[in-house]
Short mmCIF file of C-alpha atoms in Angstrom, two decimals:
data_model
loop_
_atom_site.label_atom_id
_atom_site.label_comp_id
_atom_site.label_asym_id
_atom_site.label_seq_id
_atom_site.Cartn_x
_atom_site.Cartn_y
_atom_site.Cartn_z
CA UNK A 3 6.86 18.33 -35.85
CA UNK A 4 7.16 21.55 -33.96
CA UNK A 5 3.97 21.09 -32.20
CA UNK A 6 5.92 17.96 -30.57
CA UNK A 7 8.92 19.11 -29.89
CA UNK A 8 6.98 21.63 -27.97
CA UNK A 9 4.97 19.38 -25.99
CA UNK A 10 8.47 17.24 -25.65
CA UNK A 11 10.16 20.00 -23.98
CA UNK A 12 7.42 21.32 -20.82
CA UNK A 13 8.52 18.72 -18.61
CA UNK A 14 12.25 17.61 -20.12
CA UNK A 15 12.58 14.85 -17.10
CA UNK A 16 9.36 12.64 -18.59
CA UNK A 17 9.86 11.85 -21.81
CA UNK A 18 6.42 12.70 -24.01
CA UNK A 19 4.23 9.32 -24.31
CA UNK A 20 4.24 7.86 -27.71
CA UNK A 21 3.63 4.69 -29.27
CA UNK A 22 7.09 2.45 -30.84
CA UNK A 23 6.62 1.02 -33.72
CA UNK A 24 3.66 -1.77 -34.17
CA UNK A 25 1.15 0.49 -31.95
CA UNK A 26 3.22 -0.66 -28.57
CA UNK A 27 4.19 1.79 -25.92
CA UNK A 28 7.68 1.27 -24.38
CA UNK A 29 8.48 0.85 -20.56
CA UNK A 30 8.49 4.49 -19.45
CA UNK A 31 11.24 4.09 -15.88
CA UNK A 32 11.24 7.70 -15.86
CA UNK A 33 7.99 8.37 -14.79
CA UNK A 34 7.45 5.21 -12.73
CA UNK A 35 10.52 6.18 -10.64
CA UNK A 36 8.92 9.79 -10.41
CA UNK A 37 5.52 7.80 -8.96
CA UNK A 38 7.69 5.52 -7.14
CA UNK A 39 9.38 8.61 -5.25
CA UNK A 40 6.24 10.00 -4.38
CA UNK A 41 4.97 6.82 -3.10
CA UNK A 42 8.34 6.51 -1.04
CA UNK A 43 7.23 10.20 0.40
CA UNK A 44 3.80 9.65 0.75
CA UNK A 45 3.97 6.15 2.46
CA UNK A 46 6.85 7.76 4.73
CA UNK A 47 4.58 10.26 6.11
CA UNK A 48 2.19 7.73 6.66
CA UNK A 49 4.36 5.48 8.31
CA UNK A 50 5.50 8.42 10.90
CA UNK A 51 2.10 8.07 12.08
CA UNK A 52 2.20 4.59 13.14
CA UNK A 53 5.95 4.61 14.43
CA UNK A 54 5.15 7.67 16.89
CA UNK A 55 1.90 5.60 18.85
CA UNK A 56 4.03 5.14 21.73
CA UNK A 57 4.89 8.95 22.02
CA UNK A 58 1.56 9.56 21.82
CA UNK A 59 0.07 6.86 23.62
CA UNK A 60 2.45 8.76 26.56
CA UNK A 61 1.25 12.33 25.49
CA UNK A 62 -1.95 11.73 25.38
CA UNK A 63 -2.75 9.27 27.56
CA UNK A 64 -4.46 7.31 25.95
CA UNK A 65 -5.49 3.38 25.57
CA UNK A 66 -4.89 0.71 22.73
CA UNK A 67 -8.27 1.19 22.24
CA UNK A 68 -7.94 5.19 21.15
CA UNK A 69 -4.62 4.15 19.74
CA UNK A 70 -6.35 2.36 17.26
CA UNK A 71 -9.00 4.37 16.25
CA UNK A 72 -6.30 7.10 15.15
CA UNK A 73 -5.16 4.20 12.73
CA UNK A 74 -9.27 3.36 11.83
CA UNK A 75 -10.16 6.75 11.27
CA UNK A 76 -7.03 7.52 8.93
CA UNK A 77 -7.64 4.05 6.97
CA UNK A 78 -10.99 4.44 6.75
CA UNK A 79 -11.45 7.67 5.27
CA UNK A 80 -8.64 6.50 2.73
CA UNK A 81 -10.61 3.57 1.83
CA UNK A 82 -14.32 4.65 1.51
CA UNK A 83 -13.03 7.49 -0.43
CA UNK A 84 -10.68 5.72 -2.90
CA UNK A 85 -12.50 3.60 -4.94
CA UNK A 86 -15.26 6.69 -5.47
CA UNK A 87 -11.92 8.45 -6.88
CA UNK A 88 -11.08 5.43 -9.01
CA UNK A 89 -14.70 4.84 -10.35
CA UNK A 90 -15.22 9.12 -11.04
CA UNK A 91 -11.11 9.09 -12.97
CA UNK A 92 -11.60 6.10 -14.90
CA UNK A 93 -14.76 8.34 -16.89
CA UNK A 94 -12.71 11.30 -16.47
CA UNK A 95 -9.49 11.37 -15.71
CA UNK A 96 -7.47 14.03 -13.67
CA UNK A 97 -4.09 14.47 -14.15
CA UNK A 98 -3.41 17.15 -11.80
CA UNK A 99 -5.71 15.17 -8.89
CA UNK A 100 -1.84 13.92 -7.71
CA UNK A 101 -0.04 16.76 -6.40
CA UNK A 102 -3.73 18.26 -5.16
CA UNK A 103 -4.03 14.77 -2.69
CA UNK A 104 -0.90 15.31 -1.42
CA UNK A 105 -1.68 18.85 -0.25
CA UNK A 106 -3.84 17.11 2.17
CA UNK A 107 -1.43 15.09 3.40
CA UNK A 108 0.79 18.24 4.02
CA UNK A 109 -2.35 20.06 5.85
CA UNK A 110 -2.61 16.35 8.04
CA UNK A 111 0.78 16.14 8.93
CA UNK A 112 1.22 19.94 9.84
CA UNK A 113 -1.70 19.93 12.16
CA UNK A 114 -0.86 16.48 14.09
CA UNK A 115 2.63 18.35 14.72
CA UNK A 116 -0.02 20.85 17.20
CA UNK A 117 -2.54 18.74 18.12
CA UNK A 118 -3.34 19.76 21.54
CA UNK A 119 -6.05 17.16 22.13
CA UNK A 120 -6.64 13.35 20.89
CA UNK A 121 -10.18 14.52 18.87
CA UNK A 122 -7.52 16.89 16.74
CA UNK A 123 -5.33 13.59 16.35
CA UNK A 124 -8.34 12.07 14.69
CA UNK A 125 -8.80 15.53 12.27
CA UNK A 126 -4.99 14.91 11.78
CA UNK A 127 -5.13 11.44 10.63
CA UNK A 128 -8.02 11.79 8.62
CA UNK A 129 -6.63 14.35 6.49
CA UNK A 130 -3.66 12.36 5.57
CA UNK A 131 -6.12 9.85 4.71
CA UNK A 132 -7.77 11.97 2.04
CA UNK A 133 -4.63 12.50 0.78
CA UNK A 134 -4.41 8.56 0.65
CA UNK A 135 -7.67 8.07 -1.31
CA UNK A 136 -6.55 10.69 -4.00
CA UNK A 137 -2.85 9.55 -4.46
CA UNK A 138 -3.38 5.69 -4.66
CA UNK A 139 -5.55 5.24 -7.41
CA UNK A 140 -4.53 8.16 -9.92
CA UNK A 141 -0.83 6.54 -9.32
CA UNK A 142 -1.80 3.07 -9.69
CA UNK A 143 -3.22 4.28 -13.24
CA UNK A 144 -0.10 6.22 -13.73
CA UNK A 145 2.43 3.21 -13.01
CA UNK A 146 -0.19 1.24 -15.39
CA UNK A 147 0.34 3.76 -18.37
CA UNK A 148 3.95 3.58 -18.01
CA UNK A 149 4.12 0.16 -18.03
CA UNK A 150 4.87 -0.34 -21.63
CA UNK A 151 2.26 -3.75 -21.23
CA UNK A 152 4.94 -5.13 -18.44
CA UNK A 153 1.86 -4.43 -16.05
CA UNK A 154 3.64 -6.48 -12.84
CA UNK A 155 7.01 -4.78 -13.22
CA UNK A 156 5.29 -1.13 -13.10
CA UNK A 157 3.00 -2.09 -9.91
CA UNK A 158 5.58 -3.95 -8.17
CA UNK A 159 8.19 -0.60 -8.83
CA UNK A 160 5.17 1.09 -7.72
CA UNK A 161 4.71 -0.43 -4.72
CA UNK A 162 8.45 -0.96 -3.79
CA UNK A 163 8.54 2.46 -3.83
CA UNK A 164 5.57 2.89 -1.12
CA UNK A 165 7.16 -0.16 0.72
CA UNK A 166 10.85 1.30 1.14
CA UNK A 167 8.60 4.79 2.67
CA UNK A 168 6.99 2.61 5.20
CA UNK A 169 9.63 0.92 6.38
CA UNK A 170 11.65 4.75 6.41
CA UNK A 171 8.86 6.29 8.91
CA UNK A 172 9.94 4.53 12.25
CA UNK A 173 13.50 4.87 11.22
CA UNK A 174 12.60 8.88 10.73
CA UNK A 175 10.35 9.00 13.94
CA UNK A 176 13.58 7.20 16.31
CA UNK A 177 15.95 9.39 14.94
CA UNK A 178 14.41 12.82 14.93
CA UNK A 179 10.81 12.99 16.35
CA UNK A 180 11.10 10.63 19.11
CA UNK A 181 14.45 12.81 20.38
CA UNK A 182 12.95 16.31 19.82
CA UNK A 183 8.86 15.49 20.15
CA UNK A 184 5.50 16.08 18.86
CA UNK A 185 6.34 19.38 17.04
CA UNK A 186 9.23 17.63 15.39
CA UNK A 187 6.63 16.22 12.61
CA UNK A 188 6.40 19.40 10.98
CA UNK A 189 9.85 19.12 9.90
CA UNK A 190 8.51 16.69 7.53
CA UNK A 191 6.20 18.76 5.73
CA UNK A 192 9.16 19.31 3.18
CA UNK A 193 8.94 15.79 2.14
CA UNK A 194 5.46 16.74 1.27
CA UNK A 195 6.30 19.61 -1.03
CA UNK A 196 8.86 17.59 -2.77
CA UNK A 197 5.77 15.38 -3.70
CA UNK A 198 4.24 18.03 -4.73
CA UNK A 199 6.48 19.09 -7.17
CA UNK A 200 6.93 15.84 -8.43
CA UNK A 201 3.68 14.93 -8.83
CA UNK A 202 3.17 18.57 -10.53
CA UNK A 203 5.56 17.05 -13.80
CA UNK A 204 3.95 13.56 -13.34
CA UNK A 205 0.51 14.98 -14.17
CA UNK A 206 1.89 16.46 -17.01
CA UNK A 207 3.36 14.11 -18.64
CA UNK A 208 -0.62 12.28 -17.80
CA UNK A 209 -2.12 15.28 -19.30
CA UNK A 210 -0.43 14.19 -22.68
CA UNK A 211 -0.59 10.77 -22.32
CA UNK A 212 -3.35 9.58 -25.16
CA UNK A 213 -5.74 7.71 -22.83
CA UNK A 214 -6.56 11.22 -20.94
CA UNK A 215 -7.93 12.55 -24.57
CA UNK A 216 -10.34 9.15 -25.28
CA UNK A 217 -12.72 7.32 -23.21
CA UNK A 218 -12.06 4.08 -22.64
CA UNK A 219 -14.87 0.94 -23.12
CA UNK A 220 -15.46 0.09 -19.36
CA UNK A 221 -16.74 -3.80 -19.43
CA UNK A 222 -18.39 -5.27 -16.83
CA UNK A 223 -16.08 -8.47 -16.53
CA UNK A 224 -13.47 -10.75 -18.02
CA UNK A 225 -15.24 -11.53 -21.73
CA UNK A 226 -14.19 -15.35 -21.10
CA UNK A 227 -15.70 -15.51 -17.63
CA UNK A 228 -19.16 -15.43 -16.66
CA UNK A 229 -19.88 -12.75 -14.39
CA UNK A 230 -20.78 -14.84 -11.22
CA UNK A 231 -17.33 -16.65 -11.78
CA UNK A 232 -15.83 -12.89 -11.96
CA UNK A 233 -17.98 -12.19 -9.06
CA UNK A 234 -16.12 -15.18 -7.06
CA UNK A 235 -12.84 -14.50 -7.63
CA UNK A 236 -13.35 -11.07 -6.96
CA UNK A 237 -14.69 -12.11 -3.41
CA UNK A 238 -11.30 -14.27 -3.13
CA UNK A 239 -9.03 -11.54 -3.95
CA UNK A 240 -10.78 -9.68 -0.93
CA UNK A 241 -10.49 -12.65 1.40
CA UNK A 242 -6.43 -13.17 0.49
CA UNK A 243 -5.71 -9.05 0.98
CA UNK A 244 -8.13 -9.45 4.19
CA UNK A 245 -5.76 -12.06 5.38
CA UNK A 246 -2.95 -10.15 4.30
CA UNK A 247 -3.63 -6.70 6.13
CA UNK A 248 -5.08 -7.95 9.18
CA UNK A 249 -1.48 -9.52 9.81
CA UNK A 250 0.45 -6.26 8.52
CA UNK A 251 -1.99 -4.34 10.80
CA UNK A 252 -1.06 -6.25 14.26
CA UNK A 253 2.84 -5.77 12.92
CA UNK A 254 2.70 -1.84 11.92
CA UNK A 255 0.85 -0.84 14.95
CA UNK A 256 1.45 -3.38 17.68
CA UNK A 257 5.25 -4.93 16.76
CA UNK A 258 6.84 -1.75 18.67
CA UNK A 259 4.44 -2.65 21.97
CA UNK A 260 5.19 -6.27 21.59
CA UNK A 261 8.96 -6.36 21.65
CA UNK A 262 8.70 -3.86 24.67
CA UNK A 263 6.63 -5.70 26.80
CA UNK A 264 8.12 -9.60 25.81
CA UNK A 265 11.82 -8.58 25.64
CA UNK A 266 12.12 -5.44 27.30
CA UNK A 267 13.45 -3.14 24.39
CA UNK A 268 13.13 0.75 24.28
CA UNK A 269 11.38 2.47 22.19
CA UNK A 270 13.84 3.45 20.23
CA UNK A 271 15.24 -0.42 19.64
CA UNK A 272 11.78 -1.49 19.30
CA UNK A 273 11.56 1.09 16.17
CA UNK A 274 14.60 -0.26 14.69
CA UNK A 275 13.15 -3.96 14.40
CA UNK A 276 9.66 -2.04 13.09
CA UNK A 277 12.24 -0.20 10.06
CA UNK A 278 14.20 -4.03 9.56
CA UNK A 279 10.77 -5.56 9.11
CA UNK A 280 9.12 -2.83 6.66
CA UNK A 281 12.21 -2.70 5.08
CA UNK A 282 11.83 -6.43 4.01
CA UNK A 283 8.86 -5.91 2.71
CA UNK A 284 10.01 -3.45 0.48
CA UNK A 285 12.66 -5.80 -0.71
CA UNK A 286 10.07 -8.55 -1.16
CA UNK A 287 7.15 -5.93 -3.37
CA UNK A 288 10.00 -6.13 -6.22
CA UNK A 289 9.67 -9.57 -6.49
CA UNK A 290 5.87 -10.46 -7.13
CA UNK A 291 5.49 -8.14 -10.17
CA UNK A 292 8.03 -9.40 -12.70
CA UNK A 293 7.93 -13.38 -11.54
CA UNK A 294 3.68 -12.58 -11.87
CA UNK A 295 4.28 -11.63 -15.52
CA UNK A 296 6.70 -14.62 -16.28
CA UNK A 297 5.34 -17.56 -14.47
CA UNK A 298 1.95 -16.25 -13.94
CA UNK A 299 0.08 -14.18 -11.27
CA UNK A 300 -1.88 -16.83 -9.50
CA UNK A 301 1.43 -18.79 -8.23
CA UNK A 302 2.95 -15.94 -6.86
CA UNK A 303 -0.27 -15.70 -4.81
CA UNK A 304 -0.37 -19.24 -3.86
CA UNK A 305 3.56 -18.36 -2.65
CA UNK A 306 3.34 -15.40 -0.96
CA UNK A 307 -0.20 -15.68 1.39
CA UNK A 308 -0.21 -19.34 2.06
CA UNK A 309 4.01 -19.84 2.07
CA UNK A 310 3.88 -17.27 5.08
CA UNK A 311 2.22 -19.22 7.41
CA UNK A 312 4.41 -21.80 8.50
CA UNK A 313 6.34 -18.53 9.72
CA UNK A 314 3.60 -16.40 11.27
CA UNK A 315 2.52 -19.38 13.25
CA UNK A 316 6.28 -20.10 14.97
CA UNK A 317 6.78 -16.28 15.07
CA UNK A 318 4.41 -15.92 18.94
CA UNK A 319 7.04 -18.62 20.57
CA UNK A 320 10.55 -17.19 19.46
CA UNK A 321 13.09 -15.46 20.97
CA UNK A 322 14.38 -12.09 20.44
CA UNK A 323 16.64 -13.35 17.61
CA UNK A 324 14.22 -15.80 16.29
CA UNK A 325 11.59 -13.21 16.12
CA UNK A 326 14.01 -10.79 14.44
CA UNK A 327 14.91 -13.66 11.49
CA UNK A 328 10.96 -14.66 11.34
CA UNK A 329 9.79 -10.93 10.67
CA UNK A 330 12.23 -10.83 8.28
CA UNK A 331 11.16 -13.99 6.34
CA UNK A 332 7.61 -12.68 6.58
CA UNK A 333 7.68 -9.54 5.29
CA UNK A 334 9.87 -10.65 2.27
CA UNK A 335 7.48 -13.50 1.72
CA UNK A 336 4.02 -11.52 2.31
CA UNK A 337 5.45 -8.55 0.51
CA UNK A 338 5.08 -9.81 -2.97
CA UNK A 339 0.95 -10.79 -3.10
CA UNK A 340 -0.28 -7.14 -3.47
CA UNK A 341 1.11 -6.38 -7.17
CA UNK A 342 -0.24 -9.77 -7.93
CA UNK A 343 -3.95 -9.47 -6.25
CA UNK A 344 -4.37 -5.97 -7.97
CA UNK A 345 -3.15 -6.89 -12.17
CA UNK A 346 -5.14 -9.90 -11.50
CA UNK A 347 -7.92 -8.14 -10.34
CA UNK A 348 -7.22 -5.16 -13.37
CA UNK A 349 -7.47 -8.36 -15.86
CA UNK A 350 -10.78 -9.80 -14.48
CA UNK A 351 -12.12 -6.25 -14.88
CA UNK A 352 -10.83 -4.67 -17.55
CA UNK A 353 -11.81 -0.98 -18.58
CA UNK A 354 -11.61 -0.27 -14.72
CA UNK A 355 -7.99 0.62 -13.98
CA UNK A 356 -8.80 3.35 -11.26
CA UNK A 357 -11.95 1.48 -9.59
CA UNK A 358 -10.33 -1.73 -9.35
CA UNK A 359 -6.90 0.48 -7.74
CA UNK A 360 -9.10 2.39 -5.73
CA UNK A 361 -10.96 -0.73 -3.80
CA UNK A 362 -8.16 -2.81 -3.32
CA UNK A 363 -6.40 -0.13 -2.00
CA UNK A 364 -9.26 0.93 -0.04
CA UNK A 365 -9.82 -2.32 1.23
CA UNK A 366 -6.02 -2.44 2.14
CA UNK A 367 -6.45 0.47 4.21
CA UNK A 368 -9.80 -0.07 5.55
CA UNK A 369 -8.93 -3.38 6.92
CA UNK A 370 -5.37 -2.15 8.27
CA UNK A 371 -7.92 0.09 9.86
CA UNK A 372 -10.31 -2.34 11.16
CA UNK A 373 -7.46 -4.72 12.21
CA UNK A 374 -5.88 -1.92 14.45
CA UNK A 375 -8.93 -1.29 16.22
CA UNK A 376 -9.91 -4.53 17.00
CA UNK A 377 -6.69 -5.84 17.52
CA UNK A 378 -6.32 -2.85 20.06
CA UNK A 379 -9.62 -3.78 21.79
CA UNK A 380 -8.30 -7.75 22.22
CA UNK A 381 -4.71 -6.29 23.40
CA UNK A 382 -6.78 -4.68 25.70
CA UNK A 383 -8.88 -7.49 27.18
CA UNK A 384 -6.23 -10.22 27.01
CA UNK A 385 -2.25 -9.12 25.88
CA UNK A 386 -0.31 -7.96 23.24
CA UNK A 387 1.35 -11.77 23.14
CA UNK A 388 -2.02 -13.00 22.91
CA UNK A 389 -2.83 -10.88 19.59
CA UNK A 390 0.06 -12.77 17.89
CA UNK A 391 -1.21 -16.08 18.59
CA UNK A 392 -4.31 -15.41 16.94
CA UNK A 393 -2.95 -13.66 13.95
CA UNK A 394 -0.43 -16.66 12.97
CA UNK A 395 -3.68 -18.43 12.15
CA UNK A 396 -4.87 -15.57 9.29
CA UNK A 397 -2.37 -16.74 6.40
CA UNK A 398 -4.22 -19.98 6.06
CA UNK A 399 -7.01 -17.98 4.42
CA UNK A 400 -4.52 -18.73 1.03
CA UNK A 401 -5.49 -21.99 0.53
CA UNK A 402 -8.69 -20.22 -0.97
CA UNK A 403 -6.40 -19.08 -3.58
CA UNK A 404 -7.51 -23.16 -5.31
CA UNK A 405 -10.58 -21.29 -6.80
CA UNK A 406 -8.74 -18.30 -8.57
CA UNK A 407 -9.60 -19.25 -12.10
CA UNK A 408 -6.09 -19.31 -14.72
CA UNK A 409 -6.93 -15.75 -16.14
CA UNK A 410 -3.73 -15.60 -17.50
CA UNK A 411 -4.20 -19.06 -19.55
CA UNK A 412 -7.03 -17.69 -20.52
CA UNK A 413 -5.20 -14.68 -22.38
CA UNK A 414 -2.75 -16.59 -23.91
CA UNK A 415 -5.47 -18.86 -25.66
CA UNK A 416 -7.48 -16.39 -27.16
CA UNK A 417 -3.96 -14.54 -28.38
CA UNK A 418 -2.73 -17.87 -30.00
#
């Protein structure tokens, strides 16, 4: 009894994980609104990034081209190096990796603010995506642990949390960096060290949490699905978040360019549509968890890739309001596939928490990477307009979703 109340009291703001009665661990909102936070910060910082390409682009002088390789080379050191983080913390876990990741992120964002050259840019960026590869899959497990078996609900309050950062970052950058310039980023180092801290009392409530002290059986598939059938789905999950990021990747990097050149905005009232449509997003990642554990995860991704495309494909011929209600829909719509796509994924695969986290968010990233980049190169060669017309075609990729086998059903027959 003492020896508890001990452990109860080093971090009084997360509540000590223990089982309820019957062996089944309760919802733990404390410490998924502590991840949640950090996501918030850590997806802020990252969106700062993105929202400041056009004082950069200015800066710098540089092309779409070089404007999106800052974005690949950020992404795609997040996502070769997260699922290697996933597969190495599901075997051995590492509470204290959380607040260690976000250091880099601090070092990233302190050196863009005095980047003197574009190949310091690139140093920049990939530090903060090293930061990425660390934080995303350790916090996926986190929100996962915490979950009380409500596995939707904790990812989706996981993600909102990343969702309502992004959508922050080009608010942040009109307001304050745009105004004041490139130095200006370092003020935002402090939202860094409040990570930090946070994180610090989120790995130890991890440290305590039972699953750190036992290895857990890692299986090689679903044990009512044959591997090739695992295999397959797995391979449509990919396809669906492929479709998914590609789209999100001409919006984050190119929206801002686009409403400057077709209606003539500033910079500044381009940024404010950016924040409007990242801040739907974030409304929409709230929904997909909880309706994914009540009505079941493959309809919500039926909804959300495939219902978006009637949408992205009137979004290239609309007018400055019309575009302004169609990003809206979008991002509300699109929002709510990612918590779905990953628990599904976690069920096919179960034993692999941090692996299956770490590629899907790898992929995420690599492919917002790869999108940027080549999406940069076509902008390039044809138009920005142009680039929108041929990503209103991507969502129909969702119809794939038809060979997604019912996991879920699955479940519910072997528990009956």
């Amino acid at each position: 009894m003492q020896k508890n109340a001990l452990a109860a009291n080093a971090a009084p703001n997360m509540p000590a994980p223990t089982a309820a009665a019957g062996g089944i661990q309760r919802t733990v909102y404390s410490v998924l609104g502590a991840i949640s936070f950090s996501h918030l910060l850590n997806d802020m910082i990252q969106s700062l990034v993105l929202a400041i390409y056009p004082m950069l682009k200015a800066n710098f002088s540089l092309s779409f081209a070089q404007v999106g390789l800052i974005t690949l080379t950020y992404q795609i050191t997040a996502s070769l190096l997260q699922p290697l983080v996933g597969i190495y913390t599901d075997k051995r876990p590492q509470p204290y990796s959380l607040p260690v990741g976000m250091g880099f992120t601090l070092s990233g964002l302190l050196l863009m603010s005095v980047a003197p050259s574009f190949g310091v840019l690139l140093v920049a960026a990939a530090l903060v995506g090293c930061g990425s590869s660390v934080f995303h899959p350790e916090s996926s497990r986190v929100a996962r642990m915490a979950s009380g078996g409500r596995y939707g609900l904790a990812q989706s309050l996981f993600q909102v949390g990343g969702n309502a950062g992004t959508s922050l970052g080009p608010l942040l950058a009109a307001l304050v960096i745009i105004p004041h310039g490139q130095r200006s980023i370092a003020w935002f180092s402090v939202a860094a060290l409040v990570a930090i801290v946070v994180l610090a009392q989120v790995g130890r409530w991890y440290n305590r949490h039972p699953a750190t002290k036992k290895k857990a059986r890692v299986r090689a598939g679903h044990p009512s699905l044959s591997r090739q059938r695992v295999a397959l789905a797995i391979g449509v999950l990919v396809l669906l978040v492929f479709s998914k990021y590609f789209y999100l990747a001409s919006i984050n990097s190119y929206f801002t360019f686009y409403l400057i050149d077709k209606f003539h905005l500033s910079v500044q009232a381009a940024q404010i549509h950016l924040f409007v449509f990242l801040a739907s997003v974030a409304a929409g990642t709230i929904v997909g968890g909880p309706i994914g554990d009540r009505v079941g995860r493959k309809y919500v991704i039926w909804v959300s890739i495939l219902g978006v495309a009637p949408f992205t494909l009137l979004l290239p011929y609309a007018n400055l309001f019309w575009t302004s209600v169609l990003t809206v829909l979008i991002g509300l719509v699109l929002a709510s596939a990612f918590s779905a796509i990953l628990v599904y994924a976690q069920e096919l695969i179960p034993g692999n928490v941090g692996m299956v986290a770490g590629l899907f968010f790898g992929f995420a990233f690599g492919l917002g990477g790869i999108g940027a980049a080549v999406l940069g190169k076509l902008a390039d060669v044809t138009s920005i307009d142009y680039v929108y017309k041929v990503c209103s075609f991507l969502p129909l990729i969702g119809i794939l979703t038809v060979l997604l086998p019912d996991v879920e059903q699955k479940r519910q027959a072997r528990a009956a």
